[in-house]
Coordinates of C-alpha atoms and ligand atoms in Angstrom, one line a residue:
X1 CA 106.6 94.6 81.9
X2 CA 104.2 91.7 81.6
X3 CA 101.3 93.2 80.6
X4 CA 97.9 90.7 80.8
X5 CA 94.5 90.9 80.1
X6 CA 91.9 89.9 82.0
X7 CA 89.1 88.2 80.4
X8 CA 85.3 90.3 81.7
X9 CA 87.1 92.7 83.4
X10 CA 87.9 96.0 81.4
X11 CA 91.8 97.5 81.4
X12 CA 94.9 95.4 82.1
X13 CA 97.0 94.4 85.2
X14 CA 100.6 94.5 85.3
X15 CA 103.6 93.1 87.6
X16 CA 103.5 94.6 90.9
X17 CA 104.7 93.7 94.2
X18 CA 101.7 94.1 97.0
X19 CA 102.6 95.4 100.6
X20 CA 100.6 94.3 103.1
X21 CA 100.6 96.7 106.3
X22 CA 98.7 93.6 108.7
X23 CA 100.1 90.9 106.7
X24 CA 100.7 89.0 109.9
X25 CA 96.7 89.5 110.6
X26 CA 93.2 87.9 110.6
X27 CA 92.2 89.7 107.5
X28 CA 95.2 88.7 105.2
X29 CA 95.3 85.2 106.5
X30 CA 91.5 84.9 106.0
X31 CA 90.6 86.9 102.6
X32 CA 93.9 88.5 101.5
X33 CA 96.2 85.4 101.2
X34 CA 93.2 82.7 100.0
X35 CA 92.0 86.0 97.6
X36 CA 95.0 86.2 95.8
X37 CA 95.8 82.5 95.5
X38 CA 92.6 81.6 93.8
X39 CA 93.4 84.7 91.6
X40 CA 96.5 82.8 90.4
X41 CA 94.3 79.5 90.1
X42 CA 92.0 81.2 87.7
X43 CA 95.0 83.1 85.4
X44 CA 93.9 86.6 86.7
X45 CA 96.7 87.5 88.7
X46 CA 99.2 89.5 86.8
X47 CA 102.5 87.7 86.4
X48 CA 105.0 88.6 88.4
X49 CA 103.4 89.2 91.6
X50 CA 105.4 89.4 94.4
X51 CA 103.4 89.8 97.9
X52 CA 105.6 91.3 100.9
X53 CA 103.5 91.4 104.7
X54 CA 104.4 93.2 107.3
X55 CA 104.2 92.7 111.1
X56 CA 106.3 92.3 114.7
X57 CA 105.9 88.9 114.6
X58 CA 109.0 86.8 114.7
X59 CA 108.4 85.2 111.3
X60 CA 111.0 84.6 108.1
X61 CA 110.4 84.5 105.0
X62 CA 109.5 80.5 105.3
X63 CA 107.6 80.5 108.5
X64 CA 105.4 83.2 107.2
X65 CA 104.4 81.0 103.9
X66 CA 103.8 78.2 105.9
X67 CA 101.6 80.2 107.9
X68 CA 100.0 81.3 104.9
X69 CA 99.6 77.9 103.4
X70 CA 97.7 76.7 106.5
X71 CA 95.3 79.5 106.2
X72 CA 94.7 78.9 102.8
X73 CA 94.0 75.6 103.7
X74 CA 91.6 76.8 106.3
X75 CA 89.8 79.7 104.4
X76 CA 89.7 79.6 100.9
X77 CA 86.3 78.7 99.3
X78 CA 88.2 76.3 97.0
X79 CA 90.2 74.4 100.4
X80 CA 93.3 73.2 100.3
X81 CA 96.2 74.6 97.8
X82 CA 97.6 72.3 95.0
X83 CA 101.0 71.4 96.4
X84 CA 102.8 72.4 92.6
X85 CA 100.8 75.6 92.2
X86 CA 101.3 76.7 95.7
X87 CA 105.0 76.2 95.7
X88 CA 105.7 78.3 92.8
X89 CA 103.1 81.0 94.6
X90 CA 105.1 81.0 97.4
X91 CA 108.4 82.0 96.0
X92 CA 106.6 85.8 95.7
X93 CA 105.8 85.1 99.1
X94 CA 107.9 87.3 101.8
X95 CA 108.0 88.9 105.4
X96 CA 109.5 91.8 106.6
X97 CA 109.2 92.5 110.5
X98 CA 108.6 96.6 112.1
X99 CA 106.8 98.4 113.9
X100 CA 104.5 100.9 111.8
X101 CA 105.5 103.9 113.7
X102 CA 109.0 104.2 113.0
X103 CA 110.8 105.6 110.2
X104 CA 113.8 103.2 110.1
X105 CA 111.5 100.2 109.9
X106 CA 110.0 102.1 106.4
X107 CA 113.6 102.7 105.5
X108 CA 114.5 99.1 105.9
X109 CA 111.5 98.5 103.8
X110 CA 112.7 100.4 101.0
X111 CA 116.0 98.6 100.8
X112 CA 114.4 95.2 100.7
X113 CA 111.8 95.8 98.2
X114 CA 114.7 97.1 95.8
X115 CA 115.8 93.5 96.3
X116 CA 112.2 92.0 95.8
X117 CA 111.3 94.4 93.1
X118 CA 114.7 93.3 91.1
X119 CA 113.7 90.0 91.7
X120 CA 110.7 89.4 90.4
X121 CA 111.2 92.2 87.9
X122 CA 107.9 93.9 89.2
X123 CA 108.8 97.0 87.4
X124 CA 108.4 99.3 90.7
X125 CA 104.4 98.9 90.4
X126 CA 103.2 98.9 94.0
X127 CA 100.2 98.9 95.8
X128 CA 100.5 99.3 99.9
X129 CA 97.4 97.8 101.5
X130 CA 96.5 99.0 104.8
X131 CA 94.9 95.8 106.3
X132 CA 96.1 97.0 110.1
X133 CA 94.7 98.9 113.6
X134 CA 92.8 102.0 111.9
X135 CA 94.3 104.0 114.4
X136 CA 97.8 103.4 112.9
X137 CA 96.7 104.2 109.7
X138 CA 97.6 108.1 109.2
X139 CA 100.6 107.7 111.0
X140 CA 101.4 104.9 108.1
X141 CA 100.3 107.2 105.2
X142 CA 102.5 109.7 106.4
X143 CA 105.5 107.5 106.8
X144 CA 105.3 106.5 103.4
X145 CA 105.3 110.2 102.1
X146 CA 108.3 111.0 104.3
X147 CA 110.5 107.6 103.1
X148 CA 109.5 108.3 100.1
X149 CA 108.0 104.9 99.4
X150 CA 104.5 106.4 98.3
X151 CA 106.9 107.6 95.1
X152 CA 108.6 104.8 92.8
X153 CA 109.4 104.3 89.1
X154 CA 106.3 102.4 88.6
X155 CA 102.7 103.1 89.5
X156 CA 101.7 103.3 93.1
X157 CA 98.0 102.4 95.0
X158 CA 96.9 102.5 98.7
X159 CA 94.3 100.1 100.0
X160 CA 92.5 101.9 103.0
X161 CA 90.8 99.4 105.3
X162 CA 87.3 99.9 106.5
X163 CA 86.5 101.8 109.1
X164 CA 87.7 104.6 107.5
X165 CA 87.8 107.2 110.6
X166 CA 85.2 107.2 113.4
X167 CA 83.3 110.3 112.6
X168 CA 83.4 112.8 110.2
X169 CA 85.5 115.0 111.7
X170 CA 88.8 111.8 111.6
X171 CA 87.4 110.7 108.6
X172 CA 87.9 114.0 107.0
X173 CA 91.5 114.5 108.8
X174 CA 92.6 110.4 107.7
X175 CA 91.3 112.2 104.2
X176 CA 93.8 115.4 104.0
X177 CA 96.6 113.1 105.3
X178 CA 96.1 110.7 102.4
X179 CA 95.4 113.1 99.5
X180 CA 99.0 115.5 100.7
X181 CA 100.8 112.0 100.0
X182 CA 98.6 110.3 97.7
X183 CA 96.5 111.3 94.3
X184 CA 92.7 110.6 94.5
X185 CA 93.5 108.5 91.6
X186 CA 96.1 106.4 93.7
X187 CA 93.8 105.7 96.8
X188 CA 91.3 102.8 97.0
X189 CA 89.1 102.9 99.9
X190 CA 87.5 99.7 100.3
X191 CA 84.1 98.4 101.7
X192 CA 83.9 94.5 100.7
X193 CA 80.2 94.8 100.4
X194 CA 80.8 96.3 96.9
X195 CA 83.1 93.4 95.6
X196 CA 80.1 91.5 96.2
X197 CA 78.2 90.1 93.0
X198 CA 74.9 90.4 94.4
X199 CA 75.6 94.0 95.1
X200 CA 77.1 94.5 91.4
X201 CA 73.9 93.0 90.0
X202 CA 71.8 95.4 91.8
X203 CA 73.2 97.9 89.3
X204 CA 72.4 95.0 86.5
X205 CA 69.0 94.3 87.5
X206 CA 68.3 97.9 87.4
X207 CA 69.5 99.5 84.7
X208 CA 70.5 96.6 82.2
X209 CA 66.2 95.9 82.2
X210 CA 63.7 98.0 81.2
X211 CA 61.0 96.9 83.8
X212 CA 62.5 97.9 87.0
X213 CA 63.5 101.7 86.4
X214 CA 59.9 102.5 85.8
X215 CA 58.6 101.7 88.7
X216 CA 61.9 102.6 91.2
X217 CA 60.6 105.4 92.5
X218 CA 57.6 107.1 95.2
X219 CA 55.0 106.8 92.6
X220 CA 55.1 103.2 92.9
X221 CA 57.5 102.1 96.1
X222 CA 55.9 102.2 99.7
X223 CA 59.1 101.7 101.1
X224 CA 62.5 100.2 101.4
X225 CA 64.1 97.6 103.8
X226 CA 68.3 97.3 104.3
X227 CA 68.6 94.5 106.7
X228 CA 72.4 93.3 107.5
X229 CA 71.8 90.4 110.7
X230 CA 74.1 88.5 112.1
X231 CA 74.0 85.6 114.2
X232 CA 77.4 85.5 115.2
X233 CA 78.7 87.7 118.5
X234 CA 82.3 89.0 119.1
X235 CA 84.0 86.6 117.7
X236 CA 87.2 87.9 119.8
X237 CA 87.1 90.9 118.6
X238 CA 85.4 92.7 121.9
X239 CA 88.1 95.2 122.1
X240 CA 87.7 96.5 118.8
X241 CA 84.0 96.2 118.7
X242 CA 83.8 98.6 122.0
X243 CA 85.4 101.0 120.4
X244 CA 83.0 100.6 116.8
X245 CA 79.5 99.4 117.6
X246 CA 76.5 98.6 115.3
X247 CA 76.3 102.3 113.7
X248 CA 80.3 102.5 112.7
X249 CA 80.5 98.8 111.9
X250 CA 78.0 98.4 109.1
X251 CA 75.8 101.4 108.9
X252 CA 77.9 104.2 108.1
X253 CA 79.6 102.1 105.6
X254 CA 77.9 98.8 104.3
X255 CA 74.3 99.8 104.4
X256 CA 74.9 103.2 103.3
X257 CA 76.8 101.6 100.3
X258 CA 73.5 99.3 99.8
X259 CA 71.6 102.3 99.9
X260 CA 73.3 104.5 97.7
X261 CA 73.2 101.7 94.6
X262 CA 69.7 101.2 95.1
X263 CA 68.5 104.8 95.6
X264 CA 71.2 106.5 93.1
X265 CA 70.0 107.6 89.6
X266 CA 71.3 106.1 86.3
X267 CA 74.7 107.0 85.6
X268 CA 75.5 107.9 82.2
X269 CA 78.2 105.8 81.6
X270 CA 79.7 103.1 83.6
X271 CA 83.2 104.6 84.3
X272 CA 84.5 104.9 88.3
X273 CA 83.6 108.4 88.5
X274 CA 80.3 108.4 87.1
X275 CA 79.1 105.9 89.1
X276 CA 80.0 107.5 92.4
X277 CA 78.9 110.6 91.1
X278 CA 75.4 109.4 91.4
X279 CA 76.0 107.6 94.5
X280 CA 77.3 110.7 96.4
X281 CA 74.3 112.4 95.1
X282 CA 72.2 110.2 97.5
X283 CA 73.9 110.4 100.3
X284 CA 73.6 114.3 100.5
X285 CA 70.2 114.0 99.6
X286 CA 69.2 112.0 102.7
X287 CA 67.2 114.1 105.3
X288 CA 69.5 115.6 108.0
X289 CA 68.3 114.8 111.4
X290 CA 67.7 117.1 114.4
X291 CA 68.2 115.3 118.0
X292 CA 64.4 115.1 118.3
X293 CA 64.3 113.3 115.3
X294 CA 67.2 110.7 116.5
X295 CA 65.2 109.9 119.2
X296 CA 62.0 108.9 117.0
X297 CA 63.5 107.8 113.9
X298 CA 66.6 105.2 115.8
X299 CA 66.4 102.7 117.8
X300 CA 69.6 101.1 119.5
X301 CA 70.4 98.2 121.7
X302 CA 72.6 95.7 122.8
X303 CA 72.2 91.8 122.9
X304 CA 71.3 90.3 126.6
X305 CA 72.0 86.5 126.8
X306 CA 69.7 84.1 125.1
X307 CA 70.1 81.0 122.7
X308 CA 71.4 81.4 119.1
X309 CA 71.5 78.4 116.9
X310 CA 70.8 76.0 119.7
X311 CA 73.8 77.3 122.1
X312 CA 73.4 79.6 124.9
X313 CA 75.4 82.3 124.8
X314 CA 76.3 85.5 126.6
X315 CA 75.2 88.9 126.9
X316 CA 77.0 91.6 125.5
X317 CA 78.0 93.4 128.1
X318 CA 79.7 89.9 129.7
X319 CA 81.7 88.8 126.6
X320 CA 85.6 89.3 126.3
X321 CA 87.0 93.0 126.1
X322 CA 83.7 95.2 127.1
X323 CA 83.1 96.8 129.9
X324 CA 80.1 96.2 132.3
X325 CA 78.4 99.1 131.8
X326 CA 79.3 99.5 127.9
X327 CA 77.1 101.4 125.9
X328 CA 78.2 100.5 122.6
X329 CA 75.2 99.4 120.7
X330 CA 75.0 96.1 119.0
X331 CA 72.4 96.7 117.0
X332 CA 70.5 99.8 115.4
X333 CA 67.2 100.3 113.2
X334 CA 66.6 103.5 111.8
X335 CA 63.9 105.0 109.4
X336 CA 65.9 107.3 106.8
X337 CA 64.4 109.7 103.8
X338 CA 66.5 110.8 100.7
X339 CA 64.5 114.4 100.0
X340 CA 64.4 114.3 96.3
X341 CA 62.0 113.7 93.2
X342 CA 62.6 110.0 92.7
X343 CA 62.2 109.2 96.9
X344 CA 60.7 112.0 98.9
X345 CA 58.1 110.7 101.1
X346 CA 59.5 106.8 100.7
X347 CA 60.6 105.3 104.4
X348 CA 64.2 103.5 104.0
X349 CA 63.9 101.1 106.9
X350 CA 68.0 100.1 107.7
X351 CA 68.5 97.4 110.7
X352 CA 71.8 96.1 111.5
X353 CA 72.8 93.7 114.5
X354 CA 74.5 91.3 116.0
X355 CA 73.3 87.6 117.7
X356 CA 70.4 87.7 116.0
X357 CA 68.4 84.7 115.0
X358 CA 69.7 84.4 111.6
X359 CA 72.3 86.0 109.6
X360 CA 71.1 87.7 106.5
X361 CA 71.6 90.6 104.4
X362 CA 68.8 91.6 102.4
X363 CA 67.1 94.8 100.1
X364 CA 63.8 94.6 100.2
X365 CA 61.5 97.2 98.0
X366 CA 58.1 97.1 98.6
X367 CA 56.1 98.2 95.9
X368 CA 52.4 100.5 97.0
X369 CA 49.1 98.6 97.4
X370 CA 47.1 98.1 94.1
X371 CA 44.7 101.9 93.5
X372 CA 41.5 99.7 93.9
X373 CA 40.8 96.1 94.3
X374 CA 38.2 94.0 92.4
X375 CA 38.9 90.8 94.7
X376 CA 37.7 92.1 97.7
X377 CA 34.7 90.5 98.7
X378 CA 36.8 87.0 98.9
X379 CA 40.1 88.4 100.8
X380 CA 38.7 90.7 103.5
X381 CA 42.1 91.7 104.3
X382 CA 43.1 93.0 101.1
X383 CA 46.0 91.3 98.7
X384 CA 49.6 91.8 100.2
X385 CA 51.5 94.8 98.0
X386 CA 54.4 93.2 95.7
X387 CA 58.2 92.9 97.2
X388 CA 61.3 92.5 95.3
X389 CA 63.6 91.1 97.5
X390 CA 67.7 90.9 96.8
X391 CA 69.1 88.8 98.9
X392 CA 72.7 89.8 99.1
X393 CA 73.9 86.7 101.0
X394 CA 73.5 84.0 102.0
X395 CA 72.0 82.0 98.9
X396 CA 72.2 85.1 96.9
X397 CA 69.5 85.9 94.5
X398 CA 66.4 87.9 93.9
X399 CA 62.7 87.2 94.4
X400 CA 59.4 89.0 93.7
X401 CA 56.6 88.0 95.2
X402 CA 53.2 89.2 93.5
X403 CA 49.4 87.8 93.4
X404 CA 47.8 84.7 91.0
X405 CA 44.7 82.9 91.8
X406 CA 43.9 80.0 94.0
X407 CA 42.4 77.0 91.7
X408 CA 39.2 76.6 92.8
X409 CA 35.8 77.8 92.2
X410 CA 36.5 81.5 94.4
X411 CA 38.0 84.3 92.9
X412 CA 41.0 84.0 95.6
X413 CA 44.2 85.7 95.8
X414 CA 47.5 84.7 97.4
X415 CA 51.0 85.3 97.3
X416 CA 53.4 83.4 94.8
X417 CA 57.2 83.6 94.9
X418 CA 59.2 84.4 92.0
X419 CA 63.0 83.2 92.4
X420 CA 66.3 83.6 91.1
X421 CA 69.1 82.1 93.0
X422 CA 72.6 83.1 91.7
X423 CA 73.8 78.9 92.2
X424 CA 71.4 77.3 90.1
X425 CA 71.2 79.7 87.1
X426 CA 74.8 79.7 86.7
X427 CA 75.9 77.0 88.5
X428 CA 78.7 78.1 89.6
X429 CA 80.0 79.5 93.1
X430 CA 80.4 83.5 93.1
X431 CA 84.1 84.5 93.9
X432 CA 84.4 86.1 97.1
X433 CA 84.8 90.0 96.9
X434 CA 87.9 90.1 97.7
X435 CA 89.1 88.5 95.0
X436 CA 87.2 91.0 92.8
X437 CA 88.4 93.9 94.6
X438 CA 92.4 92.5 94.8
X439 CA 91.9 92.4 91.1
X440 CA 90.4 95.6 90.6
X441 CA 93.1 97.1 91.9
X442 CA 95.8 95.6 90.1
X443 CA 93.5 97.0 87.2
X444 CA 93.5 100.3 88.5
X445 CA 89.7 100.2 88.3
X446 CA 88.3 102.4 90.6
X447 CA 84.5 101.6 90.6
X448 CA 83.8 99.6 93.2
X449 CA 86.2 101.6 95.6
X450 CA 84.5 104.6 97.5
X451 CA 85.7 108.2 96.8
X452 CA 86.6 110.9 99.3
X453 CA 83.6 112.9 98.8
X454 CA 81.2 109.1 99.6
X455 CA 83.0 108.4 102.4
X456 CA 82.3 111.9 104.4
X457 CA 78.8 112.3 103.0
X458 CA 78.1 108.8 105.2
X459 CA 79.6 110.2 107.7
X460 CA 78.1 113.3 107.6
X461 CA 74.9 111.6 107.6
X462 CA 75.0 109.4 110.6
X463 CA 76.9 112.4 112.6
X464 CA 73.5 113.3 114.3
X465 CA 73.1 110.1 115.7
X466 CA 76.3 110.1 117.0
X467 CA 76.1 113.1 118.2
X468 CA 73.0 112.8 120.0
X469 CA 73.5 109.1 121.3
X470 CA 77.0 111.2 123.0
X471 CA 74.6 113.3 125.0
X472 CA 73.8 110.1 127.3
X473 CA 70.6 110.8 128.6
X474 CA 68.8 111.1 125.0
X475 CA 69.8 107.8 124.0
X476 CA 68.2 104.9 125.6
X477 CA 70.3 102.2 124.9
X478 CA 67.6 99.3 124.9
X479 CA 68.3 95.7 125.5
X480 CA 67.4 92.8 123.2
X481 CA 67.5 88.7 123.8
X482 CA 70.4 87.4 121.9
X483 CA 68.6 84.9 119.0
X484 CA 65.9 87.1 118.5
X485 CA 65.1 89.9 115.9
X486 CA 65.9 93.1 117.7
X487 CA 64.1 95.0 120.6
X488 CA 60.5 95.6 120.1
X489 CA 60.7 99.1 119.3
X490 CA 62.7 98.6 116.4
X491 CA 59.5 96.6 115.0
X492 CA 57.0 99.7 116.3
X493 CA 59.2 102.1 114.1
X494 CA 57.5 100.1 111.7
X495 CA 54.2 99.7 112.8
X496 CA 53.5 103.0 113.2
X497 CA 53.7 103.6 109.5
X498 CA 51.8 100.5 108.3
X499 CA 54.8 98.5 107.7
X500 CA 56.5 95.7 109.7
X501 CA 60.2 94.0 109.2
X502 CA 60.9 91.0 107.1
X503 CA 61.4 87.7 108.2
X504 CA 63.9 84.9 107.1
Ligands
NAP601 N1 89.5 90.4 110.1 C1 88.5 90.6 109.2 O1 87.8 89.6 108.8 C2 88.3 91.9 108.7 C3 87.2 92.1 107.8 C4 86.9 93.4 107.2 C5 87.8 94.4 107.5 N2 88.8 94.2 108.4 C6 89.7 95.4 108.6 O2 91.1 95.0 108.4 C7 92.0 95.7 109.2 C8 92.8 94.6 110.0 O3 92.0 93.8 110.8 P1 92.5 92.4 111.3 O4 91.3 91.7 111.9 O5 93.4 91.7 110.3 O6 93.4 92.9 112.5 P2 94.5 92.0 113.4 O7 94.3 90.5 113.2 O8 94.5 92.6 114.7 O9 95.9 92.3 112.6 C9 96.6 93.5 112.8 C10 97.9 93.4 112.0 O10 98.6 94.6 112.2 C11 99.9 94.3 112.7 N3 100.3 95.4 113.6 C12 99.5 96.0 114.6 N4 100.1 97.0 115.2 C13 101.4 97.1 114.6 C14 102.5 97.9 114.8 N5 102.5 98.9 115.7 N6 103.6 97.7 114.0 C15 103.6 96.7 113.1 N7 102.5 95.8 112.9 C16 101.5 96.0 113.6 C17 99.8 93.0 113.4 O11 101.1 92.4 113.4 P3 101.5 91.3 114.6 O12 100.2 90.5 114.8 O13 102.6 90.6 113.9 O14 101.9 92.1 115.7 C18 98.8 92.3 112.5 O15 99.5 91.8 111.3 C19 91.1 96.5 110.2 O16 91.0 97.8 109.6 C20 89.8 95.8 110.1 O17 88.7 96.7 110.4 C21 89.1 93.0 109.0

């Protein structure tokens, strides 16, 4: 067994051959494929690698790295492949053709990865990523358990997809199906958001300096902003999106991710488990909601037509693949509290949604109004309370925006901006998360993966809204204009606590 080490990242990878349920798919051809390619470029891919995807699609072995080739071309940050480099990645390259709900196709599966496995001498390490239709998902898991695939002489992971399950009550189900055939150890359950290195450096900026922690907390924090906009619609995916909306999309899982690493409390090492220990903690500590308080504390909507970035475009309910009288929500803002000693009492203000003006994803802590103000015969108004803002992308960085004086004769204050971006100070474009995560894997580094226990505290915390957005006639769905930022009562959630959303 080839055994490598990778340079910054703790533990080892080793040969293994990568199965790809989807490989015939958007998200292999966009982030899997270009991922594990620039992986190779950089010497972190563990040698051999063989990569085996999976589909219906009439495609060989050859069509299929072709295909691959030209989405490389077409997606990876670094553009087109080196013709020498990408020929030799290519010879791990392979596809295998089934449909994931029979048993012969997983059988036929086996018998050529005995072949590819001998091959490239991958030492029956294997890692199944399931990068397919959610709802095919348990039926896979299962399958592998009765082939007996999920067992080999090597080591074997599972990749679960976002979303994982639709509520709690699948999420927990998709959960006992994967832990009867899988460890917790062996299973991966990926949001990309963590992969990214803004989101890393959130725990960096916190707990490698000492002048954050002291102030991260309701002594000194008014209140705390999760903002993931888009400014892109559909993008063909209507079907899919009908079934998801704003809340399953990115709430339940990439805001309350966001959430949990800023809210969680130290951890006291930096080890998989002791991390989502902490994280897990905050989730159960946010504030249950009754249906009264759904109705005050959320705010949902869908896009109506309007112009974003210069181009008029549809509304919601007239794109692709939705129904006329949908209501899936494209966007939601809701004001959270996590009821313990470092937050109670602190507002966590989360807005997600589509066709807006601009996309943006974005933590913004802003810190409490100074106790008393000496300056206040020259600003009327007061002086604007201190934000931190990490912007997660794009142009990923941090800013802090505090007081300094005019020059001039007046004692006047204004606001100054304080700013790290992430491309000038190290000059050097961040990977995109899926490389980190493809790696982390192959490390069997757990960290930035979400455990069971994570993944049904979300849900368990956004269940209310569901639940009371189901019973129709409590849940206005409001309308927004595509281009803009969200229906105005989504900014009076604000206002009627002092506060108002950021702009960008
Ligand atoms: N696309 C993205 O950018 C993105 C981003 C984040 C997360 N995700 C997640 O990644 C997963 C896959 O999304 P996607 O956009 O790649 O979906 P997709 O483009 O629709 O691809 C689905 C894949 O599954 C295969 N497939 C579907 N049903 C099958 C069956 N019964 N038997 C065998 N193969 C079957 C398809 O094969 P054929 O086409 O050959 O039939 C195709 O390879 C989802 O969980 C999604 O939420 C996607």
């Amino acid at each position: 067994m080839n055994e490598q080490l990778i340079p910054g990242v703790s533990g080892s990878a080793s040969a293994h051959t990568l199965v790809i349920f989807g490989g015939s798919g958007d998200l292999a051809a966009r982030k899997l494929l270009p991922a594990l390619y620039n992986l190779r470029q950089n010497n972190l891919l563990p040698e051999p690698l063989a990569v085996v995807g999976l589909g219906r699609r009439e495609l060989d072995d050859q069509s299929y790295r072709d295909r691959l080739r030209s989405a490389t071309q077409e997606f990876s940050r670094t553009g087109s492949p080196d013709e020498d480099s990408w020929t030799s990645f290519e010879r791990g390259l392979y596809f295998v053709r089934g449909d994931f709900g029979v048993l012969s196709g997983f059988e036929y599966l086996k018998e050529r990865l005995r072949t590819i496995e001998k091959e490239h001498a991958t030492g029956g390490n294997r890692i199944f990523y399931l990068a397919t239709q959610p709802s095919l998902f348990p039926e896979i898991i299962r399958l592998l358990g009765e082939s007996g695939l999920s067992k080999s002489s090597g080591a074997t992971r599972i990749v679960i997809e976002k979303p994982f399950g639709r509520d709690l009550a699948t999420a927990h189900a998709l959960n006992e199906i994967s832990n009867g055939v899988f460890d917790e150890s062996q299973i991966y359950r990926i949001d990309h958001y963590l992969g990214k290195e803004t989101v890393q450096n959130v725990l960096v900026m916190r707990f490698a300096n000492v002048m954050f922690e002291p102030v991260w907390n309701r002594q000194y924090v008014a209140s705390v902003q999760i903002t993931v906009s888009e400014a892109d619609g559909l993008e063909g995916r209507g079907t899919y999106y009908e079934e998801a909306g704003a809340l399953r999309d990115v709430v339940q899982n990439h805001i309350m991710q966001l959430l949990a690493v800023v809210a969680m409390e130290p951890p006291v090492n930096f080890q998989a488990d002791s991390i989502r220990d902490e994280k897990v903690k905050v989730l159960r500590a946010l504030r249950k909601m009754k249906a009264a308080d759904v109705r005050s504390h959320v705010v949902r909507a869908s896009y109506g037509e309007g112009v974003v970035g210069g181009r008029e475009v549809p509304a919601y309910r007239d794109e692709e693949g939705v129904a006329s009288g949908s209501q899936t929500e494209t966007y939601v803002a809701a004001r959270l509290f996590i009821d313990n000693w470092r937050w109670k009492g602190v507002p966590f203000y989360l807005r997600s949604g589509k066709r807006l003006a601009k996309r943006a994803t974005e933590i913004a802590i802003q810190f409490k109004e100074v106790p008393h103000l000496l300056f206040g015969l020259s600003n009327p108004d007061g002086v604007p309370p201190n934000v931190l803002s990490i912007r997660i992308q794009p142009d990923e960085g941090i800013s802090i925006t505090f007081e300094a004086k005019e020059p001039g004769p007046a004692m006047r204050v204004r606001p100054v901006n304080m700013d790290f971006g992430y491309g000038e100070s190290f000059s050097r474009v961040s990977s995109d998360a899926y490389e980190r995560l493809l790696l982390d894997v192959l490390l069997g580094d757990q960290t930035l993966f979400i455990r069971r226990d994570e993944t049904e505290a979300a849900w368990d915390a956004v269940m209310p809204i569901l639940d009371s957005w189901g019973a129709e006639a409590d849940s206005p769905l409001e309308t927004y204009v595509a281009g803009s930022w969200g229906p105005r009562s989504a900014g009076d959630l604000l206002r009627e606590d002092g506060f108002r959303w950021r702009r960008f």
